[in-house]
PDB file of C-alpha atoms in Angstrom:
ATOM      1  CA  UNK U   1       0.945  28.010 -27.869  1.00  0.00           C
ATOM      2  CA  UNK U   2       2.030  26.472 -24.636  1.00  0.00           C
ATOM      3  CA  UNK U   3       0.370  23.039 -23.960  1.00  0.00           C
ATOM      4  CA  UNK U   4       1.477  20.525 -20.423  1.00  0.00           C
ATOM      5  CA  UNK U   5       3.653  19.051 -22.021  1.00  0.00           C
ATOM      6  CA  UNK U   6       6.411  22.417 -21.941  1.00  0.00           C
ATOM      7  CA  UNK U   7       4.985  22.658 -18.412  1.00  0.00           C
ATOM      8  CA  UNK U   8       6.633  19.165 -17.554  1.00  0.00           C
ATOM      9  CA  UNK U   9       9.828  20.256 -19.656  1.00  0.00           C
ATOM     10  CA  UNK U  10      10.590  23.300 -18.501  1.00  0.00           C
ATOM     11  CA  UNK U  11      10.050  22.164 -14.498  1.00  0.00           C
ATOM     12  CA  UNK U  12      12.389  19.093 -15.727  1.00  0.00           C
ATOM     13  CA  UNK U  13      14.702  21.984 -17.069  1.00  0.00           C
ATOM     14  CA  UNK U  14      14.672  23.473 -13.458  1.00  0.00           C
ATOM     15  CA  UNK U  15      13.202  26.838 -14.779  1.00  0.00           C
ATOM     16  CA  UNK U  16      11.544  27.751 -12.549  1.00  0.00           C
ATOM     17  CA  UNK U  17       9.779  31.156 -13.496  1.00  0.00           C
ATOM     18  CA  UNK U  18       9.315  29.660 -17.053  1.00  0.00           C
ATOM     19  CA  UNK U  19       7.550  26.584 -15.643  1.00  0.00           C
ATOM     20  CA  UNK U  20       5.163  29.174 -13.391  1.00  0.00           C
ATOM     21  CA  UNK U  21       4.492  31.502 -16.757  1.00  0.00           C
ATOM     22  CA  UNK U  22       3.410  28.265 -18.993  1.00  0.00           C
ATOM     23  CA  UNK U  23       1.200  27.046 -15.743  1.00  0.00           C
ATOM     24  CA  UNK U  24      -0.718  30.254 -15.410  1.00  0.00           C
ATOM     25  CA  UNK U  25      -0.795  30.624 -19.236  1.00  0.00           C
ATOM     26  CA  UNK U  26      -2.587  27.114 -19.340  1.00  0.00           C
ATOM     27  CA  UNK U  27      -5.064  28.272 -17.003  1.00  0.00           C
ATOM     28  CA  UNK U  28      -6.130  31.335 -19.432  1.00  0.00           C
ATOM     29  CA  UNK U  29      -6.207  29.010 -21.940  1.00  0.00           C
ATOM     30  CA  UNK U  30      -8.853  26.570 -20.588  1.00  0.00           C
ATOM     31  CA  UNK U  31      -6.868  23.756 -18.861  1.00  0.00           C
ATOM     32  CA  UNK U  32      -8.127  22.256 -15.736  1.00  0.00           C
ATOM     33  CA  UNK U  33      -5.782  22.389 -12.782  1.00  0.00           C
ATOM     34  CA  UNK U  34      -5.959  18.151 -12.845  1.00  0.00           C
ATOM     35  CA  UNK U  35      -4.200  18.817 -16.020  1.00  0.00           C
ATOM     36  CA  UNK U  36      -1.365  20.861 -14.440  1.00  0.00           C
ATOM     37  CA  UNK U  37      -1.130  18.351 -11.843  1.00  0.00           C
ATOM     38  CA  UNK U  38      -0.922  15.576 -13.680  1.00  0.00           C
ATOM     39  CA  UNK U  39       1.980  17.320 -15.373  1.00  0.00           C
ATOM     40  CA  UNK U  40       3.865  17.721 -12.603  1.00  0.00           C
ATOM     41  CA  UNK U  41       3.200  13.996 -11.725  1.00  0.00           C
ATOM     42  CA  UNK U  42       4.758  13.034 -15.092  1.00  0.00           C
ATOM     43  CA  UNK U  43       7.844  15.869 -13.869  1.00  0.00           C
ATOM     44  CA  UNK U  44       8.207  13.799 -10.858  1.00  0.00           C
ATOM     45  CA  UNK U  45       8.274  10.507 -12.334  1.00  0.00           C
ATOM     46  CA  UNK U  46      10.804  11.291 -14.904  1.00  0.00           C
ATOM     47  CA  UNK U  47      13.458  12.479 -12.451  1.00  0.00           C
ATOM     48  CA  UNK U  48      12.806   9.639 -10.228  1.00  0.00           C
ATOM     49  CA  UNK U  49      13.669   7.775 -13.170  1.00  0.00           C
ATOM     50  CA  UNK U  50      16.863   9.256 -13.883  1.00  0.00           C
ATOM     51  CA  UNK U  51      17.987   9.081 -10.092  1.00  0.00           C
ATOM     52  CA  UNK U  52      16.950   5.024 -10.466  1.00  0.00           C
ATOM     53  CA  UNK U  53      19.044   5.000 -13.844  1.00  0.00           C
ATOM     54  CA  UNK U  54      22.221   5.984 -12.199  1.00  0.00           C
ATOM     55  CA  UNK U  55      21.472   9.310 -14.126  1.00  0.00           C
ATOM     56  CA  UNK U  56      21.154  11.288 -10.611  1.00  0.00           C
ATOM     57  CA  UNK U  57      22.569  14.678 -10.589  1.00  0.00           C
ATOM     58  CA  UNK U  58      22.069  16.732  -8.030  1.00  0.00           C
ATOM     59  CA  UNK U  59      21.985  20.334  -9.025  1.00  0.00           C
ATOM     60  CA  UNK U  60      19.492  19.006 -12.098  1.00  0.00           C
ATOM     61  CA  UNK U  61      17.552  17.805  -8.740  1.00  0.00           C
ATOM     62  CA  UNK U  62      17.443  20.407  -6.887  1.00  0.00           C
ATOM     63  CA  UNK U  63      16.855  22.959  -9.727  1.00  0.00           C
ATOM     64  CA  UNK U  64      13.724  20.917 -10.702  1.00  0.00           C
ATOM     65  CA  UNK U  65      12.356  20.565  -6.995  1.00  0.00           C
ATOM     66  CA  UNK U  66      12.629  24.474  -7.022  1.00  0.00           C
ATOM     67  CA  UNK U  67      10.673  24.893 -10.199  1.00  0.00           C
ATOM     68  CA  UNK U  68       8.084  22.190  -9.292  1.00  0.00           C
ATOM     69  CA  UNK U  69       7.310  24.037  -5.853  1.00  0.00           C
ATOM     70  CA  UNK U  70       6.899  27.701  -7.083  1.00  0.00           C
ATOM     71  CA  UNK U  71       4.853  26.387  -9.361  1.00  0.00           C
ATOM     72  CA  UNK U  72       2.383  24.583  -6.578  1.00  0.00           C
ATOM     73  CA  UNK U  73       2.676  27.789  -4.446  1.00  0.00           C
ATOM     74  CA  UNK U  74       2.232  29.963  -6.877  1.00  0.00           C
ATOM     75  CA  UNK U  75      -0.301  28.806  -9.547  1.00  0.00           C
ATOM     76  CA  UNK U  76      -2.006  25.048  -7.776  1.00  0.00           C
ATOM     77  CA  UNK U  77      -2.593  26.109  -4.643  1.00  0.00           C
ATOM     78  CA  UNK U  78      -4.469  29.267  -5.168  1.00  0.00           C
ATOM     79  CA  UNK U  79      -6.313  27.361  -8.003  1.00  0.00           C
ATOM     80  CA  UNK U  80      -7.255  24.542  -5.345  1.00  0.00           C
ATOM     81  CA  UNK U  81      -9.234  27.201  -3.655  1.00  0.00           C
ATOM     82  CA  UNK U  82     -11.928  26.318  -6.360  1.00  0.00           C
ATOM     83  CA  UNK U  83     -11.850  22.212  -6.195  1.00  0.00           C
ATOM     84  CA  UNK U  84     -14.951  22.141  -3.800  1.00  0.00           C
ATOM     85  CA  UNK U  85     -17.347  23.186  -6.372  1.00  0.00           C
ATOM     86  CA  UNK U  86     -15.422  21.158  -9.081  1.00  0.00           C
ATOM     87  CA  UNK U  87     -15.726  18.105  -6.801  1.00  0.00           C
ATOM     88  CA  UNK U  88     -18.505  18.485  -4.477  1.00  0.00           C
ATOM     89  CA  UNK U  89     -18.395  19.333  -0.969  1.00  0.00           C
ATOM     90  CA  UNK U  90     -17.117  16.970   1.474  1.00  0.00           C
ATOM     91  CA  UNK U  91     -19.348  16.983   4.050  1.00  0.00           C
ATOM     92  CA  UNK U  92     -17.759  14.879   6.437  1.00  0.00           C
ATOM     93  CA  UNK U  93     -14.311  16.447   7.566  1.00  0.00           C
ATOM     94  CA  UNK U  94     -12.464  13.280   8.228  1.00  0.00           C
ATOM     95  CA  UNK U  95      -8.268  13.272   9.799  1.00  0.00           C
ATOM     96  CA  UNK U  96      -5.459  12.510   7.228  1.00  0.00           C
ATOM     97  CA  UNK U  97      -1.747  11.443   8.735  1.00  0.00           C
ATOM     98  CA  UNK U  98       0.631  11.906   5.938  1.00  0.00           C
ATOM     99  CA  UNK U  99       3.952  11.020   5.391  1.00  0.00           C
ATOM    100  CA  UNK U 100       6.793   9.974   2.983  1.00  0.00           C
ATOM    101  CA  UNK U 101       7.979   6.212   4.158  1.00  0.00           C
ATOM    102  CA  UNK U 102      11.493   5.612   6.118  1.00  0.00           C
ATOM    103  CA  UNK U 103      14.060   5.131   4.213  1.00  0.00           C
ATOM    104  CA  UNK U 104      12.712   8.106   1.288  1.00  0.00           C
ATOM    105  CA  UNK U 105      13.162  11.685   1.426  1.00  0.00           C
ATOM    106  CA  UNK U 106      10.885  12.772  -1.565  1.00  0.00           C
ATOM    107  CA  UNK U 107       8.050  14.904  -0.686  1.00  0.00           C
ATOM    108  CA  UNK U 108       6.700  17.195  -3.290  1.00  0.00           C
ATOM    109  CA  UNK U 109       4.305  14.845  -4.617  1.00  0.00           C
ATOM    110  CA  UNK U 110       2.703  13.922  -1.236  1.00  0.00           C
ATOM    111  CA  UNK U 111       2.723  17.960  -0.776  1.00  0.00           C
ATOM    112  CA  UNK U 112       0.689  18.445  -3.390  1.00  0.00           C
ATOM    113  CA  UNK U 113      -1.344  15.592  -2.323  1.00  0.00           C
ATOM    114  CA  UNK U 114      -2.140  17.553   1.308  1.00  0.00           C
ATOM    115  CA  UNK U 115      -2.709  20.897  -0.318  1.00  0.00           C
ATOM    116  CA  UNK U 116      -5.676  19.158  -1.987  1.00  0.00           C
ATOM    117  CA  UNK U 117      -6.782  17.326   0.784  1.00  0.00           C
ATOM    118  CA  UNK U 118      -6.801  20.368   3.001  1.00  0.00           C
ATOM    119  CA  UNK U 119      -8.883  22.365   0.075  1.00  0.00           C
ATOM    120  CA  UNK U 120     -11.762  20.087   0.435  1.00  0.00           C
ATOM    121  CA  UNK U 121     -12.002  19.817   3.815  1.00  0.00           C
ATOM    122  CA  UNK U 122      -9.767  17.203   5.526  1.00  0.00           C
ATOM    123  CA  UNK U 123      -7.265  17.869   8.780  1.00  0.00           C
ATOM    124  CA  UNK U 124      -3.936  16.630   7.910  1.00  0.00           C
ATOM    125  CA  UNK U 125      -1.313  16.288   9.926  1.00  0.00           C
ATOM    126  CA  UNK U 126       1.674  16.501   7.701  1.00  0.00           C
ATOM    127  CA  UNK U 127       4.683  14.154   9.237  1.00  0.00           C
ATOM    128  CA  UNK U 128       6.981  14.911   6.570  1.00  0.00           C
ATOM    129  CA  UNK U 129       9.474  12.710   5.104  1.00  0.00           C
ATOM    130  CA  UNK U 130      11.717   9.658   5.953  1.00  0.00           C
ATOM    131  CA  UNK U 131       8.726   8.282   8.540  1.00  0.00           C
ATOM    132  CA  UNK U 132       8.783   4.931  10.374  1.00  0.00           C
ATOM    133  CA  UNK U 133       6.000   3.192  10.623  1.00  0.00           C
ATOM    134  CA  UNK U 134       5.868   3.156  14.016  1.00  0.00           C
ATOM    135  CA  UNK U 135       5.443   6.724  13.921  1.00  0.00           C
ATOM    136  CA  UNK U 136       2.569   7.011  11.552  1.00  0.00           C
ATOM    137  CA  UNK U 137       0.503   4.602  13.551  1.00  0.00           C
ATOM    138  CA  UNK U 138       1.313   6.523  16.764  1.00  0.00           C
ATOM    139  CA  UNK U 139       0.540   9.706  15.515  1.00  0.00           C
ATOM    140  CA  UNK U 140      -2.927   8.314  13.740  1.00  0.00           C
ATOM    141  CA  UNK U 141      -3.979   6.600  16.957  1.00  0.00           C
ATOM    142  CA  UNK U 142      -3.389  10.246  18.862  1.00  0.00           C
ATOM    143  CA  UNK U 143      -5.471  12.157  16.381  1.00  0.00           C
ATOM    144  CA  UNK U 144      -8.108   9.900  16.364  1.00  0.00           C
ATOM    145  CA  UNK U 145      -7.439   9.977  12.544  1.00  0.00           C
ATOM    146  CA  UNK U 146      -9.233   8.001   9.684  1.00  0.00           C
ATOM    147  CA  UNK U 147      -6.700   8.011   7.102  1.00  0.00           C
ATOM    148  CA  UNK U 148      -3.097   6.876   6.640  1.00  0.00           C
ATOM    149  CA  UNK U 149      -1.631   8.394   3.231  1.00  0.00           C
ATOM    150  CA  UNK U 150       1.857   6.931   2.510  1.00  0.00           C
ATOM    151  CA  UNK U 151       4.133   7.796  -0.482  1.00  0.00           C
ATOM    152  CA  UNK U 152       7.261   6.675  -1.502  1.00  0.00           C
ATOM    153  CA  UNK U 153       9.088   7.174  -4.818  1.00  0.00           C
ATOM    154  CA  UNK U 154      11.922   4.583  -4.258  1.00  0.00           C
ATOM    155  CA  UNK U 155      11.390   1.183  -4.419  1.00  0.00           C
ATOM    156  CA  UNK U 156      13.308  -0.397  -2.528  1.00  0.00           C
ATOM    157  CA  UNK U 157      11.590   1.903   0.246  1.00  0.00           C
ATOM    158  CA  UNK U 158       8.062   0.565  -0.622  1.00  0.00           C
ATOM    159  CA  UNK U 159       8.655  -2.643   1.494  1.00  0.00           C
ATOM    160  CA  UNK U 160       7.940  -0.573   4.986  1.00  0.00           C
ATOM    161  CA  UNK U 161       5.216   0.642   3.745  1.00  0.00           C
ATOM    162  CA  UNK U 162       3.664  -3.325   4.742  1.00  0.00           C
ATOM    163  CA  UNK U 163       4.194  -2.953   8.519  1.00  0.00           C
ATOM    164  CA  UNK U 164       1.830  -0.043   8.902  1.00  0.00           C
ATOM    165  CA  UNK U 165      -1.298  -2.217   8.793  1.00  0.00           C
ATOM    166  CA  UNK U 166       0.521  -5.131  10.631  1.00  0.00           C
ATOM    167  CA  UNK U 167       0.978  -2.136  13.676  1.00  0.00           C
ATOM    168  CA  UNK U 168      -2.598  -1.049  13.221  1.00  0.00           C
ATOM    169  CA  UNK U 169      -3.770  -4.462  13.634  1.00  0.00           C
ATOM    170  CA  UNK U 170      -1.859  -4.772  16.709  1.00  0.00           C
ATOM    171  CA  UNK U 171      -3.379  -1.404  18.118  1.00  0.00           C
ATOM    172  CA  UNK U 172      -6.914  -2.911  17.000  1.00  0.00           C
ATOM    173  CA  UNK U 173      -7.067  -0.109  14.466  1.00  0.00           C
ATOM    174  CA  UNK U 174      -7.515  -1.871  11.426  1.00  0.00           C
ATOM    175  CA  UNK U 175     -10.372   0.354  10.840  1.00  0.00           C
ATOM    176  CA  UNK U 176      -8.261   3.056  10.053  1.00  0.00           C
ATOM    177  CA  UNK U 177      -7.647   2.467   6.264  1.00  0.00           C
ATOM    178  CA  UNK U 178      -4.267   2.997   4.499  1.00  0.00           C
ATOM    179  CA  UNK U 179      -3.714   4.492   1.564  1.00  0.00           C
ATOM    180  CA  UNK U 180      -0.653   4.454  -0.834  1.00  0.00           C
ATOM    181  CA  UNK U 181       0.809   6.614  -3.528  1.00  0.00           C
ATOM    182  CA  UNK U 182       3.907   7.180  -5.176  1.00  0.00           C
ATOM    183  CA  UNK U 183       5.607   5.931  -8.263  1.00  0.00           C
ATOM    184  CA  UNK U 184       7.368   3.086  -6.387  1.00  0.00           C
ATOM    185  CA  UNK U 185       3.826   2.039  -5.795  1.00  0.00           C
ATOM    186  CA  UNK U 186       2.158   2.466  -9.044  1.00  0.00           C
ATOM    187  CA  UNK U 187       3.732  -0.933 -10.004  1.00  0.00           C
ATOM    188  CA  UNK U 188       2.582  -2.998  -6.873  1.00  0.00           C
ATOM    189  CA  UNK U 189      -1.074  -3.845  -6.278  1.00  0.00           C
ATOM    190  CA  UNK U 190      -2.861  -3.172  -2.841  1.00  0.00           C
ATOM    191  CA  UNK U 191      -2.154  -6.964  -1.628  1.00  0.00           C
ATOM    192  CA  UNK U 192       1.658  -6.781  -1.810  1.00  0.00           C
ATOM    193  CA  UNK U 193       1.668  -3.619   0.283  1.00  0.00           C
ATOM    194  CA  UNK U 194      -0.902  -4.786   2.981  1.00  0.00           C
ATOM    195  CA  UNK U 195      -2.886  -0.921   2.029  1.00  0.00           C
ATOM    196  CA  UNK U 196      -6.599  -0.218   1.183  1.00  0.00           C
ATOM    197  CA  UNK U 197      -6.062   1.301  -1.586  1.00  0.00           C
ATOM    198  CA  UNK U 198      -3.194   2.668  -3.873  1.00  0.00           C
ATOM    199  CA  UNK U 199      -3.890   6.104  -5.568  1.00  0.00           C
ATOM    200  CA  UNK U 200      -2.441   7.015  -9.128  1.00  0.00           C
ATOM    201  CA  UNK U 201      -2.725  10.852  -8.582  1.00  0.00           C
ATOM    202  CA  UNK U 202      -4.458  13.166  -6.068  1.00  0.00           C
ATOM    203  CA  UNK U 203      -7.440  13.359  -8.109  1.00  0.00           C
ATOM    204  CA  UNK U 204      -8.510   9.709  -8.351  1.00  0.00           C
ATOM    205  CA  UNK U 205      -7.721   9.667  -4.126  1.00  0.00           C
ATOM    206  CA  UNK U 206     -10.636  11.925  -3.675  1.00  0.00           C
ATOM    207  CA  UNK U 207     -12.769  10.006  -5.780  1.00  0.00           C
ATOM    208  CA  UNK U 208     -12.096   7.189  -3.460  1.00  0.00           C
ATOM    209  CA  UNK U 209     -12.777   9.668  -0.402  1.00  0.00           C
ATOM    210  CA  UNK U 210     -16.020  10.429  -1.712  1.00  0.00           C
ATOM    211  CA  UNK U 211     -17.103   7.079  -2.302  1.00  0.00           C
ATOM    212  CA  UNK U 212     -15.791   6.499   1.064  1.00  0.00           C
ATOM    213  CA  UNK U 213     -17.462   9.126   3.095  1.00  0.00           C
ATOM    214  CA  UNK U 214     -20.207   7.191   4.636  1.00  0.00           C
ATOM    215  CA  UNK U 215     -17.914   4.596   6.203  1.00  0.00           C
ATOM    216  CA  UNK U 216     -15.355   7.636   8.478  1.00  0.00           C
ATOM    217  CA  UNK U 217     -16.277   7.323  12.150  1.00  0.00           C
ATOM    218  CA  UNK U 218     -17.686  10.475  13.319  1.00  0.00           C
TER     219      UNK U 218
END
């Protein structure tokens, strides 16, 4: 019997139709989709780790990214469909800029991250990876939006993440509220990144939405 944990293996592995089998398997077997999210988190954390051990190698890399993102197309995002119900609806439709910070080209966690977003209800505008600053205040103050989401898996990338609020400030935007994620932030609190709020997974970020809705500016 399959459980998460040969989910996170077997997408660490880089096989890919194995890790997509075990996901959907899961799912016939009772577990939430949190559950095969989280698992991926755990996927993504461990081969950060080896790329900050020196233990980087790139066809391990690249064979994992593969198996990570046929799983999310294949088995999360259809499954996502269903999150309203699970979470309640959003009423207010509020605007998300999202991006990976300069200086860090990882991107399947924040992907995952907008695929939920976009299930329950919010406009993202998806800016990619390896984004100044500059750039995501720009962009937020175009759309009107209500949300920075910033990720970044390398450390020594985190730092930028800082000048977004001092930017918004200068635009007198500070309303807009920033929100982290990534495991280079997992280890920082809110105060050494200048942010609003730094989110462990997807799943606790909406709970933060929610308890957030009354405040977005209609």
């Amino acid at each position: 019997m399959h459980n998460v944990a040969d989910l996170v293996e077997n997408v660490i592995q880089g096989n890919a139709k194995e890790s997509v089998s075990i996901a959907r398997d899961l799912l016939a077997k009772g577990y939430r989709i949190n559950q095969l999210v989280e698992g991926l988190t755990t996927a993504l954390d461990s081969l950060d780790a080896k790329c900050n051990m020196n233990q980087f190698n790139l066809l391990e890399i690249l064979l994992a990214a593969r198996a990570m993102k046929e799983v999310v197309d294949e088995v999360v995002c259809p499954e996502m469909e269903k999150l309203p119900a699970e979470f309640g609806p959003l009423q207010l439709k509020g605007v998300f800029v999202m991006g990976t910070i300069q200086g860090d080209i990882h991107d399947l966690g924040k992907n995952i991250v907008t695929t939920l977003l976009r299930t329950v209800g919010y406009k993202v505008i998806d800016l990619g990876k390896d984004v100044s600053p500059a750039q995501f205040v720009m962009t937020a103050k175009a759309e009107k939006a209500d949300f920075i989401g910033v990720s970044s898996l390398i450390f020594s990338s985190a730092a930028g993440i800082r000048e977004i609020k001092r930017l918004l400030r200068e635009e007198k935007m500070s309303d807009i509220m920033v929100i982290a994620g990534g495991a280079a932030v997992k280890q920082l609190g809110k105060e050494d990144l200048d942010v609003d709020m730094i989110a462990k997974d997807a799943f606790e970020l909406i709970r933060f939405l929610q308890a957030h809705e009354g405040n977005v500016a209609e």
